[in-house]
XYZ file of N, CA and C in Angstrom:
843
model
N 58.837 119.143 -28.574
C 59.700 119.894 -29.393
C 59.611 121.344 -29.533
N 60.751 122.044 -29.409
C 60.696 123.646 -29.414
C 60.137 124.143 -30.739
N 59.281 125.151 -30.548
C 58.691 125.703 -31.632
C 59.549 127.041 -32.156
N 60.147 127.732 -31.118
C 60.968 128.833 -31.429
C 62.389 128.434 -31.303
N 63.098 128.350 -32.433
C 64.410 127.848 -32.592
C 65.603 128.678 -32.488
N 65.298 129.883 -32.881
C 66.480 130.758 -33.034
C 65.839 132.289 -32.988
N 66.532 133.150 -32.292
C 66.174 134.586 -32.235
C 67.395 135.451 -32.290
N 67.143 136.638 -32.812
C 68.010 137.538 -32.908
C 67.566 139.125 -32.853
N 68.347 139.897 -32.348
C 67.959 141.375 -32.327
C 68.883 142.231 -33.340
N 68.317 142.790 -34.330
C 69.117 143.507 -35.219
C 68.701 144.939 -35.353
N 69.676 145.830 -35.953
C 69.364 147.255 -36.071
C 68.685 147.408 -37.402
N 67.561 148.127 -37.526
C 66.757 148.165 -38.703
C 67.434 148.896 -39.867
N 68.123 149.973 -39.565
C 68.669 150.847 -40.724
C 69.649 150.226 -41.558
N 70.463 149.199 -40.897
C 71.503 148.573 -41.824
C 71.614 147.029 -41.555
N 70.600 146.489 -40.826
C 70.631 145.072 -40.694
C 71.736 144.480 -39.743
N 72.442 145.370 -39.033
C 73.536 144.934 -38.084
C 73.048 144.021 -36.924
N 73.423 142.800 -36.827
C 72.929 142.027 -35.699
C 73.584 142.530 -34.458
N 72.699 142.759 -33.514
C 73.190 143.322 -32.153
C 73.217 142.155 -31.177
N 72.475 141.134 -31.127
C 72.602 140.023 -30.308
C 71.792 138.896 -30.845
N 72.189 137.631 -30.425
C 71.410 136.523 -30.979
C 71.537 135.264 -29.993
N 70.613 134.343 -30.074
C 70.697 133.263 -29.152
C 71.627 132.130 -29.751
N 72.144 131.479 -28.860
C 73.063 130.429 -29.038
C 72.349 129.344 -29.993
N 73.123 129.002 -31.066
C 72.450 128.128 -31.983
C 72.920 126.558 -31.726
N 71.728 125.912 -31.488
C 72.012 124.451 -31.182
C 71.571 123.543 -32.442
N 71.148 124.185 -33.574
C 70.666 123.461 -34.631
C 71.551 123.604 -35.820
N 71.948 122.387 -36.497
C 72.938 122.326 -37.523
C 72.500 121.595 -38.707
N 71.184 121.409 -38.867
C 70.795 120.617 -40.106
C 70.929 121.679 -41.313
N 71.021 121.076 -42.499
C 71.298 121.907 -43.694
C 70.030 122.918 -43.958
N 68.891 122.418 -43.694
C 67.720 123.302 -43.918
C 67.606 124.479 -42.992
N 68.111 124.152 -41.620
C 68.043 125.157 -40.693
C 69.198 126.334 -41.049
N 70.367 125.778 -41.360
C 71.430 126.582 -41.769
C 70.993 127.547 -42.985
N 70.311 126.941 -43.862
C 69.952 127.769 -45.031
C 68.864 128.889 -44.719
N 68.038 128.478 -43.640
C 67.002 129.453 -43.121
C 67.749 130.515 -42.391
N 68.833 130.178 -41.786
C 69.577 131.155 -40.936
C 70.227 132.229 -41.971
N 70.790 131.694 -43.080
C 71.345 132.464 -44.183
C 70.251 133.421 -44.675
N 69.062 132.923 -44.974
C 67.899 133.825 -45.535
C 67.636 134.880 -44.441
N 67.609 134.411 -43.257
C 67.307 135.485 -42.225
C 68.300 136.681 -42.212
N 69.501 136.344 -42.335
C 70.598 137.411 -42.457
C 70.325 138.338 -43.684
N 69.905 137.765 -44.767
C 69.634 138.551 -45.976
C 68.450 139.368 -45.853
N 67.314 138.796 -45.200
C 66.155 139.546 -44.840
C 66.381 140.692 -43.862
N 67.390 140.485 -42.918
C 67.501 141.478 -41.902
C 68.097 142.751 -42.704
N 68.770 142.656 -43.882
C 69.251 143.861 -44.513
C 68.289 144.698 -45.088
N 67.106 144.115 -45.242
C 65.942 144.836 -45.940
C 64.799 145.266 -45.129
N 64.922 144.997 -43.711
C 63.761 145.370 -42.843
C 63.154 146.713 -42.949
N 64.086 147.731 -43.336
C 63.562 149.050 -43.436
C 62.466 149.161 -44.627
N 62.530 148.155 -45.475
C 61.576 148.321 -46.632
C 60.124 147.720 -46.185
N 59.956 147.099 -44.988
C 58.823 146.410 -44.836
C 57.969 146.989 -43.547
N 56.771 146.747 -43.357
C 56.075 147.188 -42.280
C 56.659 146.614 -40.903
N 56.066 146.826 -39.778
C 56.535 146.435 -38.486
C 56.649 145.064 -38.259
N 55.595 144.349 -38.841
C 55.553 142.771 -38.710
C 55.558 142.114 -40.081
N 56.118 140.943 -40.109
C 56.218 140.122 -41.341
C 56.686 138.635 -40.975
N 56.336 137.891 -42.042
C 56.742 136.476 -41.897
C 57.143 135.942 -43.243
N 58.214 135.206 -43.223
C 58.721 134.530 -44.476
C 58.505 133.094 -44.249
N 57.572 132.440 -44.984
C 57.290 131.118 -44.743
C 57.838 130.102 -45.642
N 58.387 128.997 -45.079
C 58.857 127.898 -45.864
C 58.272 126.558 -45.548
N 58.906 125.464 -45.965
C 58.185 124.199 -45.668
C 58.342 123.759 -44.337
N 59.575 123.717 -43.671
C 59.634 123.341 -42.391
C 59.915 124.424 -41.378
N 60.325 125.571 -41.831
C 60.708 126.684 -40.931
C 59.973 127.962 -41.457
N 59.716 128.867 -40.502
C 59.283 130.267 -40.816
C 60.119 131.306 -40.068
N 60.315 132.380 -40.854
C 60.931 133.599 -40.149
C 59.980 134.571 -39.855
N 59.951 135.036 -38.624
C 59.036 136.111 -38.202
C 59.933 137.376 -37.698
N 59.414 138.415 -38.115
C 60.130 139.661 -37.502
C 59.128 140.743 -37.140
N 59.650 141.524 -36.171
C 58.825 142.528 -35.710
C 59.797 143.730 -35.219
N 59.410 144.848 -35.917
C 60.420 146.021 -35.700
C 59.539 147.301 -35.229
N 60.377 148.105 -34.478
C 59.788 149.334 -34.061
C 61.019 150.290 -33.887
N 60.895 151.508 -34.303
C 61.922 152.486 -34.414
C 63.220 151.805 -35.039
N 64.305 151.745 -34.388
C 65.512 151.192 -35.191
C 66.021 149.854 -34.568
N 64.991 149.143 -33.936
C 65.252 147.933 -33.489
C 64.248 146.795 -34.012
N 64.773 145.645 -34.287
C 63.847 144.604 -34.839
C 64.409 143.329 -34.261
N 63.315 142.498 -33.881
C 63.636 141.110 -33.304
C 63.124 140.195 -34.417
N 63.947 139.212 -34.685
C 63.704 138.155 -35.490
C 63.701 136.828 -35.068
N 62.935 135.791 -35.609
C 62.963 134.442 -35.126
C 62.761 133.446 -36.080
N 63.404 132.417 -35.987
C 63.152 131.151 -36.823
C 62.345 130.216 -35.934
N 61.226 129.879 -36.438
C 60.306 128.978 -35.785
C 59.839 127.792 -36.609
N 59.457 126.829 -35.999
C 58.951 125.676 -36.720
C 57.621 126.027 -37.264
N 57.204 125.241 -38.255
C 55.943 125.628 -39.138
C 54.753 125.481 -38.182
N 54.867 124.617 -37.109
C 53.749 124.380 -36.169
C 53.498 125.498 -35.198
N 54.547 126.433 -35.210
C 54.422 127.519 -34.246
C 53.211 128.607 -34.593
N 52.280 128.776 -33.890
C 51.246 129.820 -34.234
C 51.822 131.206 -34.402
N 51.385 131.998 -35.491
C 51.896 133.343 -35.718
C 51.772 134.169 -34.558
N 50.666 134.083 -33.750
C 50.363 134.930 -32.570
C 51.412 134.695 -31.559
N 51.896 133.415 -31.406
C 52.912 132.949 -30.389
C 54.192 133.689 -30.788
N 54.572 133.512 -32.070
C 55.768 134.060 -32.582
C 55.996 135.544 -32.204
N 54.831 136.213 -32.738
C 54.796 137.702 -32.554
C 54.847 138.118 -31.042
N 54.170 137.376 -30.249
C 54.066 137.680 -28.914
C 55.466 137.564 -28.157
N 56.280 136.557 -28.689
C 57.775 136.342 -28.195
C 58.538 137.599 -28.734
N 58.425 137.876 -29.852
C 59.285 138.944 -30.517
C 58.883 140.220 -29.790
N 57.667 140.612 -29.479
C 57.266 141.807 -28.816
C 57.941 141.861 -27.430
N 57.915 140.680 -26.724
C 58.419 140.595 -25.386
C 60.020 140.884 -25.414
N 60.615 140.238 -26.512
C 61.989 140.344 -26.643
C 62.363 141.816 -27.037
N 61.518 142.442 -27.675
C 61.759 143.905 -27.936
C 61.783 144.730 -26.787
N 60.700 144.478 -25.927
C 60.658 145.393 -24.704
C 61.772 145.058 -23.899
N 62.134 143.889 -23.641
C 63.313 143.455 -22.937
C 64.681 144.164 -23.431
N 64.989 144.172 -24.678
C 66.147 144.762 -25.378
C 66.156 146.261 -25.060
N 64.997 146.936 -25.372
C 64.991 148.365 -25.352
C 65.035 148.800 -24.016
N 64.546 148.056 -23.071
C 64.693 148.431 -21.633
C 66.059 148.232 -21.149
N 66.971 147.399 -21.771
C 68.226 147.207 -21.307
C 69.245 148.177 -21.962
N 68.940 148.594 -23.246
C 69.899 149.539 -23.963
C 69.179 150.687 -24.461
N 69.857 151.843 -24.214
C 69.205 152.975 -24.841
C 69.565 153.311 -26.334
N 68.753 154.213 -26.921
C 68.905 154.381 -28.493
C 70.344 154.918 -28.786
N 71.027 155.615 -27.938
C 72.361 156.056 -28.242
C 73.356 154.811 -28.442
N 73.306 153.999 -27.473
C 74.102 152.786 -27.591
C 73.787 151.913 -28.763
N 72.551 151.870 -29.071
C 72.179 151.017 -30.245
C 72.689 151.599 -31.483
N 72.481 153.088 -31.638
C 72.862 153.823 -32.751
C 74.306 153.836 -32.990
N 75.090 153.812 -31.850
C 76.573 153.864 -32.047
C 77.223 152.318 -32.175
N 76.564 151.343 -31.965
C 77.180 149.993 -32.174
C 77.761 149.949 -33.600
N 78.944 149.569 -33.615
C 79.715 149.476 -34.955
C 80.182 148.014 -35.291
N 79.951 147.049 -34.316
C 80.531 145.717 -34.798
C 79.364 144.808 -34.485
N 79.296 143.662 -35.219
C 78.184 142.711 -35.040
C 78.073 142.123 -33.568
N 76.999 141.891 -33.111
C 76.808 141.118 -31.699
C 77.470 142.087 -30.649
N 77.432 143.359 -30.716
C 77.938 144.296 -29.715
C 77.311 143.995 -28.399
N 76.138 143.481 -28.357
C 75.355 143.192 -27.033
C 75.175 141.640 -26.786
N 76.262 141.113 -26.993
C 76.175 139.587 -26.990
C 75.716 139.124 -25.599
N 75.955 139.898 -24.521
C 75.478 139.433 -23.168
C 73.975 139.364 -23.046
N 73.259 140.131 -24.077
C 71.803 139.861 -24.104
C 71.367 138.437 -24.467
N 72.250 137.612 -24.880
C 71.932 136.253 -25.266
C 71.198 135.413 -24.083
N 71.615 135.734 -22.827
C 71.023 135.079 -21.764
C 69.608 135.327 -21.573
N 69.274 136.678 -22.010
C 67.839 137.122 -21.826
C 67.090 136.439 -22.924
N 67.624 136.363 -24.192
C 66.871 135.769 -25.239
C 66.680 134.371 -24.882
N 67.696 133.505 -24.334
C 67.362 132.162 -24.040
C 66.320 131.999 -23.003
N 66.167 132.968 -22.064
C 65.300 132.816 -20.886
C 63.896 133.022 -21.552
N 63.716 134.091 -22.409
C 62.281 134.310 -22.945
C 62.049 133.239 -23.927
N 62.890 132.656 -24.684
C 62.705 131.692 -25.681
C 62.134 130.435 -24.907
N 62.901 130.073 -23.782
C 62.538 128.887 -23.065
C 61.136 129.104 -22.415
N 60.830 130.301 -21.922
C 59.466 130.502 -21.412
C 58.379 130.312 -22.451
N 58.539 130.830 -23.659
C 57.545 130.640 -24.818
C 57.571 129.191 -25.191
N 58.670 128.375 -25.146
C 58.585 127.084 -25.593
C 58.087 126.030 -24.702
N 58.227 126.302 -23.401
C 57.952 125.226 -22.457
C 56.735 125.644 -21.367
N 56.402 126.815 -21.346
C 55.363 127.260 -20.513
C 54.047 127.137 -21.394
N 53.053 126.544 -20.596
C 51.804 126.193 -21.331
C 51.214 127.554 -21.795
N 50.498 127.507 -23.050
C 49.900 128.550 -23.640
C 48.768 129.126 -22.711
N 48.087 128.401 -21.841
C 47.144 128.960 -21.031
C 47.589 130.107 -20.092
N 48.862 129.999 -19.655
C 49.438 131.016 -18.890
C 49.861 132.286 -19.603
N 49.808 132.255 -20.931
C 50.027 133.343 -21.752
C 48.801 133.698 -22.602
N 47.646 133.277 -22.111
C 46.544 133.436 -22.783
C 46.165 134.890 -23.150
N 46.234 135.678 -22.059
C 45.794 137.137 -22.331
C 46.708 137.818 -23.288
N 48.021 137.574 -23.299
C 48.938 138.149 -24.125
C 48.688 137.813 -25.643
N 48.440 136.446 -25.789
C 48.148 135.855 -27.079
C 46.974 136.368 -27.615
N 45.900 136.631 -26.884
C 44.651 137.064 -27.375
C 44.831 138.601 -27.893
N 45.687 139.318 -27.197
C 45.973 140.780 -27.571
C 46.589 140.694 -28.836
N 47.720 139.903 -29.008
C 48.479 139.929 -30.288
C 47.544 139.344 -31.396
N 46.564 138.349 -31.214
C 45.764 137.929 -32.268
C 44.776 139.016 -32.662
N 44.316 139.666 -31.790
C 43.412 140.906 -32.184
C 44.114 141.837 -33.095
N 45.530 142.174 -32.772
C 46.265 143.135 -33.521
C 46.489 142.541 -34.949
N 46.775 141.170 -35.083
C 46.994 140.595 -36.256
C 45.746 140.636 -37.192
N 44.665 140.608 -36.730
C 43.384 140.722 -37.452
C 43.278 141.995 -38.118
N 43.438 143.111 -37.346
C 43.410 144.453 -37.982
C 44.654 144.820 -38.660
N 45.670 144.400 -38.340
C 47.026 144.766 -38.926
C 47.818 143.503 -39.374
N 47.346 142.658 -40.281
C 47.997 141.558 -40.629
C 49.475 141.667 -41.012
N 50.480 140.833 -40.801
C 51.722 140.933 -41.061
C 52.123 140.795 -42.480
N 53.016 141.327 -43.244
C 53.321 141.059 -44.549
C 53.828 139.684 -44.577
N 53.411 139.003 -45.705
C 53.788 137.521 -45.871
C 54.744 137.302 -47.086
N 55.910 136.766 -46.795
C 56.833 136.536 -47.751
C 57.057 135.044 -47.931
N 57.905 134.544 -48.816
C 58.422 133.205 -48.821
C 59.841 133.257 -48.625
N 60.537 132.121 -48.244
C 61.879 132.297 -47.927
C 62.633 132.560 -49.228
N 62.204 132.172 -50.359
C 62.840 132.661 -51.633
C 62.679 134.142 -51.867
N 61.585 134.701 -51.548
C 61.497 136.160 -51.676
C 62.555 136.771 -50.676
N 62.754 136.326 -49.475
C 63.680 136.823 -48.607
C 65.195 136.666 -49.145
N 65.349 135.751 -49.995
C 66.674 135.435 -50.492
C 67.028 136.203 -51.629
N 66.005 136.479 -52.707
C 66.507 137.104 -53.920
C 65.812 138.402 -54.244
N 64.964 138.920 -53.469
C 64.297 140.203 -53.802
C 65.250 141.234 -53.782
N 65.007 142.107 -54.674
C 65.964 143.261 -54.887
C 67.463 142.938 -55.214
N 67.500 141.703 -55.621
C 68.917 141.213 -56.159
C 69.937 140.965 -54.839
N 69.338 140.699 -53.637
C 70.370 140.638 -52.511
C 70.571 139.107 -52.337
N 71.691 138.717 -52.198
C 72.147 137.411 -51.981
C 73.332 137.368 -50.921
N 73.114 136.396 -49.923
C 74.212 136.289 -48.924
C 74.583 137.547 -48.312
N 73.689 138.362 -48.061
C 73.957 139.725 -47.356
C 74.702 140.737 -48.182
N 74.792 140.367 -49.564
C 75.419 141.366 -50.320
C 74.699 141.535 -51.739
N 74.624 142.646 -52.194
C 73.887 142.830 -53.445
C 74.339 141.898 -54.570
N 73.494 141.234 -55.237
C 73.645 140.359 -56.302
C 74.093 141.172 -57.431
N 75.308 141.008 -57.915
C 75.691 141.745 -59.115
C 75.588 140.984 -60.336
N 74.852 141.634 -61.260
C 74.510 141.027 -62.555
C 75.681 141.288 -63.418
N 76.709 140.460 -63.371
C 77.903 140.599 -64.084
C 77.710 140.231 -65.539
N 78.019 141.290 -66.313
C 77.974 141.110 -67.734
C 79.352 141.602 -68.339
N 79.820 140.945 -69.221
C 81.214 141.461 -69.949
C 80.855 142.867 -70.426
N 81.853 143.671 -69.773
C 81.726 145.159 -70.301
C 82.422 145.241 -71.719
N 81.940 146.165 -72.364
C 82.545 146.138 -73.814
C 83.950 146.758 -73.668
N 84.898 146.012 -74.457
C 86.326 146.328 -74.331
C 86.577 147.284 -75.616
N 86.887 148.573 -75.256
C 87.032 149.533 -76.287
C 88.531 149.590 -76.823
N 89.089 148.459 -76.924
C 90.468 148.360 -77.589
C 90.273 148.832 -79.164
N 91.115 149.615 -79.570
C 90.829 150.067 -80.997
C 91.537 149.133 -81.981
N 90.977 149.246 -83.144
C 91.616 148.283 -84.305
C 92.960 148.746 -84.483
N 93.747 147.804 -85.162
C 95.148 148.021 -85.344
C 95.365 149.238 -86.030
N 96.535 150.004 -85.774
C 96.924 151.283 -86.527
C 97.391 150.854 -87.815
N 96.869 151.546 -89.005
C 97.231 151.402 -90.287
C 98.459 152.200 -90.668
N 98.994 151.894 -91.721
C 100.179 152.791 -92.244
C 99.643 154.175 -92.572
N 98.482 154.288 -93.076
C 97.958 155.710 -93.341
C 97.690 156.418 -92.010
N 97.308 155.675 -91.038
C 97.203 156.194 -89.693
C 98.398 156.736 -89.105
N 99.484 155.978 -89.244
C 100.754 156.267 -88.874
C 101.297 157.625 -89.586
N 101.030 157.712 -90.805
C 101.400 158.907 -91.593
C 100.597 160.071 -91.005
N 99.106 159.864 -90.706
C 98.513 161.022 -90.163
C 99.025 161.535 -88.878
N 99.493 160.515 -88.082
C 100.054 160.963 -86.719
C 101.339 161.701 -86.852
N 102.288 161.329 -87.850
C 103.431 161.975 -88.130
C 103.292 163.351 -88.658
N 102.256 163.507 -89.431
C 101.915 164.845 -89.971
C 101.398 165.756 -88.838
N 100.500 165.091 -88.022
C 99.961 166.013 -86.966
C 101.059 166.432 -85.957
N 101.972 165.510 -85.696
C 103.154 165.894 -84.811
C 103.914 167.020 -85.552
N 104.061 166.887 -86.846
C 104.709 168.145 -87.484
C 104.031 169.416 -87.400
N 102.794 169.304 -87.648
C 102.076 170.435 -87.449
C 101.948 171.105 -86.181
N 101.961 170.112 -85.107
C 102.016 170.728 -83.617
C 103.306 171.311 -83.500
N 104.478 170.783 -84.055
C 105.768 171.307 -83.936
C 105.804 172.744 -84.505
N 105.263 172.782 -85.684
C 105.244 174.106 -86.277
C 104.411 175.196 -85.632
N 103.570 174.774 -84.674
C 102.691 175.752 -84.007
C 103.040 175.778 -82.517
N 104.297 175.502 -82.189
C 104.778 175.442 -80.857
C 104.381 176.914 -80.225
N 104.467 177.876 -80.921
C 104.264 179.337 -80.265
C 102.735 179.593 -80.398
N 101.837 178.815 -80.955
C 100.492 179.012 -80.996
C 99.899 177.917 -80.269
N 99.512 178.042 -79.049
C 99.145 177.104 -77.966
C 97.832 176.376 -78.486
N 96.843 177.188 -79.117
C 95.697 176.646 -79.397
C 95.738 175.654 -80.533
N 96.640 175.810 -81.564
C 96.781 174.926 -82.752
C 97.601 173.704 -82.166
N 98.454 173.892 -81.321
C 99.248 172.799 -80.651
C 98.303 171.790 -80.039
N 97.342 172.439 -79.251
C 96.357 171.627 -78.529
C 95.503 170.885 -79.462
N 95.163 171.477 -80.671
C 94.213 170.952 -81.718
C 94.657 169.667 -82.213
N 96.063 169.782 -82.700
C 96.664 168.601 -83.284
C 97.093 167.512 -82.208
N 97.373 167.961 -81.146
C 97.573 166.880 -79.987
C 96.266 166.079 -79.809
N 95.195 166.779 -79.662
C 93.856 166.261 -79.360
C 93.602 165.209 -80.560
N 93.909 165.638 -81.758
C 93.752 164.664 -83.003
C 94.450 163.306 -82.821
N 95.645 163.525 -82.398
C 96.399 162.384 -82.237
C 95.837 161.443 -81.102
N 95.462 161.996 -79.914
C 94.809 161.359 -78.967
C 93.516 160.666 -79.302
N 92.646 161.317 -80.103
C 91.319 160.766 -80.607
C 91.703 159.597 -81.512
N 92.680 159.725 -82.367
C 93.057 158.518 -83.095
C 93.528 157.315 -82.336
N 94.344 157.589 -81.416
C 94.978 156.448 -80.621
C 93.938 155.727 -79.670
N 93.093 156.513 -79.049
C 92.299 156.071 -77.891
C 90.870 156.350 -78.136
N 90.003 155.427 -77.626
C 88.514 155.561 -77.755
C 88.113 156.666 -76.767
N 87.141 157.429 -77.349
C 86.653 158.521 -76.562
C 85.158 158.767 -76.819
N 84.218 158.775 -75.882
C 82.725 158.962 -76.151
C 82.505 160.221 -76.977
N 81.490 160.152 -77.754
C 80.922 161.248 -78.661
C 82.196 161.644 -79.595
N 82.837 160.663 -80.116
C 83.963 160.801 -80.817
C 83.695 161.683 -82.246
N 82.691 161.317 -82.744
C 82.332 162.070 -84.140
C 82.059 163.502 -83.944
N 81.370 163.880 -82.942
C 81.138 165.392 -82.516
C 82.455 165.970 -82.348
N 83.303 165.273 -81.508
C 84.530 166.062 -81.176
C 85.365 166.158 -82.390
N 85.415 165.079 -83.302
C 86.224 165.252 -84.497
C 85.764 166.436 -85.399
N 84.393 166.472 -85.522
C 83.896 167.574 -86.406
C 84.034 168.971 -85.938
N 84.007 169.096 -84.585
C 84.254 170.270 -83.891
C 85.755 170.718 -84.087
N 86.667 169.695 -83.835
C 87.994 169.996 -83.975
C 88.523 170.319 -85.425
N 87.881 169.693 -86.415
C 88.165 169.955 -87.842
C 87.808 171.443 -88.083
N 86.409 171.742 -87.551
C 86.007 173.110 -87.796
C 86.858 174.134 -87.104
N 87.407 173.895 -86.000
C 88.290 174.973 -85.259
C 89.587 175.022 -85.995
N 90.026 173.884 -86.572
C 91.330 174.041 -87.255
C 91.222 174.770 -88.559
N 90.105 174.624 -89.399
C 89.766 175.431 -90.604
C 89.826 176.863 -90.322
N 88.884 177.134 -89.237
C 88.683 178.532 -88.919
C 89.973 179.294 -88.500
N 90.789 178.453 -87.660
C 92.093 179.048 -87.139
C 93.014 179.164 -88.410
N 93.008 178.353 -89.288
C 93.912 178.611 -90.534
C 93.501 179.739 -91.355
N 92.156 180.014 -91.491
C 91.578 181.167 -92.149
C 92.005 182.462 -91.496
N 91.913 182.360 -90.138
C 92.392 183.522 -89.396
C 93.732 183.966 -89.566
N 94.614 182.833 -89.779
C 96.078 183.131 -90.003
C 96.441 183.371 -91.505
N 95.416 183.644 -92.189
C 95.776 183.826 -93.745
C 96.821 184.855 -93.975
N 96.753 185.700 -93.358
C 97.881 186.824 -93.582
C 99.220 186.395 -93.127
N 99.346 185.432 -92.156
C 100.622 185.040 -91.624
C 101.165 183.788 -92.414
N 100.364 183.061 -93.242
C 100.811 181.875 -93.993
C 100.286 181.960 -95.380
N 101.163 181.380 -96.163
C 100.727 181.450 -97.596
C 99.659 180.320 -97.740
N 99.259 180.188 -99.054
C 98.104 179.331 -99.511
C 98.622 177.858 -99.181
N 99.755 177.559 -99.581
C 100.254 176.105 -99.437
C 100.441 175.686 -98.070
N 100.782 176.570 -97.109
C 100.876 176.140 -95.639
C 99.473 175.980 -95.240
N 98.528 176.815 -95.598
C 97.137 176.638 -95.128
C 96.529 175.348 -95.519
N 96.780 174.995 -96.885
C 96.329 173.835 -97.511
C 96.846 172.633 -96.775
N 98.201 172.817 -96.462
C 98.822 171.705 -95.816
C 98.102 171.292 -94.343
N 97.999 172.346 -93.573
C 97.427 172.076 -92.367
C 96.131 171.710 -92.531
N 95.263 172.156 -93.220
C 93.864 171.685 -93.435
C 93.776 170.195 -93.958
N 94.751 169.989 -94.871
C 94.783 168.644 -95.374
C 95.094 167.610 -94.387
N 95.986 168.013 -93.588
C 96.419 166.908 -92.441
C 95.174 166.800 -91.518
N 94.512 167.912 -91.227
C 93.278 167.731 -90.361
C 92.282 166.967 -91.013
N 92.059 167.067 -92.318
C 90.953 166.252 -92.935
C 91.388 164.743 -92.978
N 92.663 164.586 -93.226
C 93.244 163.119 -93.248
C 93.159 162.549 -91.822
N 93.486 163.257 -90.777
C 93.469 162.787 -89.385
C 91.984 162.500 -89.139
N 91.039 163.401 -89.398
C 89.667 163.226 -89.089
C 89.143 161.880 -89.771
N 89.522 161.747 -90.936
C 89.038 160.586 -91.753
C 89.456 159.294 -90.958
N 90.893 159.370 -90.571
C 91.371 158.231 -89.944
C 90.842 157.844 -88.614
N 90.511 159.028 -87.853
C 89.733 158.815 -86.590
C 88.411 158.181 -86.709
N 87.761 158.581 -87.688
C 86.359 158.173 -87.864
C 86.264 156.723 -88.549
N 87.239 156.290 -89.182
C 87.283 155.081 -89.824
C 87.894 153.967 -88.980
N 88.553 154.390 -87.844
C 89.250 153.419 -86.976
C 88.170 153.175 -85.695
N 87.599 151.971 -85.824
C 86.484 151.766 -85.009
C 86.976 150.835 -83.690
N 86.177 150.888 -82.612
C 86.609 150.141 -81.452
C 86.456 148.658 -81.795
N 87.319 147.870 -81.224
C 87.213 146.440 -81.408
C 86.714 145.766 -80.142
N 85.423 145.332 -80.249
C 84.782 144.703 -79.150
C 85.444 143.398 -78.735
N 85.580 143.166 -77.352
C 86.019 141.943 -76.870
C 85.055 140.791 -77.062
N 85.428 139.737 -77.639
C 84.397 138.664 -77.834
C 83.941 138.117 -76.463
N 82.637 137.883 -76.408
C 81.961 137.408 -75.152
C 82.405 136.052 -74.607
N 83.008 135.128 -75.714
C 83.588 133.951 -75.141
C 84.955 133.814 -74.761
N 85.521 135.114 -74.696
C 87.033 135.178 -74.352
C 87.179 134.718 -72.949
N 88.252 133.891 -72.590
C 88.214 133.355 -71.316
C 89.015 134.287 -70.282
N 89.586 135.316 -70.774
C 90.177 136.309 -69.844
C 89.431 137.429 -69.614
């Protein structure tokens, strides 16, 4: 039985698959392992040069250097030294065939699909050539693994770490608060009409027109830091009317300030109406 079942070459910085061996295995467990390999490929930049994700029936091994990584799905009977020796051989073959510029400019998956024939040849060599013929290479890798052991993950780690799922970030979807305001009251409608009147009376005074227009907006729509904005707006209206004391009589000033106080009260008492979490839409 083959111990190295699948292999691929990916770009480390973004997990883009550059080439892969033809897949002859279609069991559910194997396809699930393939899916997790794709997920793990997206995060290779977070790990050291060598690592393994171990499961019950299959293991994923990866070896990366510079911006190229080789990954393989092996049976659990495959020795780690053999898997990493295979990956190192594959890495040398790929980097000897393609320069860093071509690799960096690749924009579509499996841009070097023709390398599949090389992967199949190297895979066949490691699966069917006796280990005695590769003894020196395996001993070298075993020594390296003793001094620099690969990072060990589980297939579940490969699937869910950092919230990554199916090659896409897993979004923790929670219902966002719906800031629909409470229904407009009769007194609120009155304050809007009075604000419009005040704005019309101040058409030639742009700052006062803007103040009353903003009060209408704050009453009708939700705005962050609403209380602070209302207090500042009320203060500006009061100060502005005091400044215009010589141009308006006392009743006009009291009217504008009264409308401002009424509008401020209506704004502060009209609360956002949160959307219920069990709402189906």
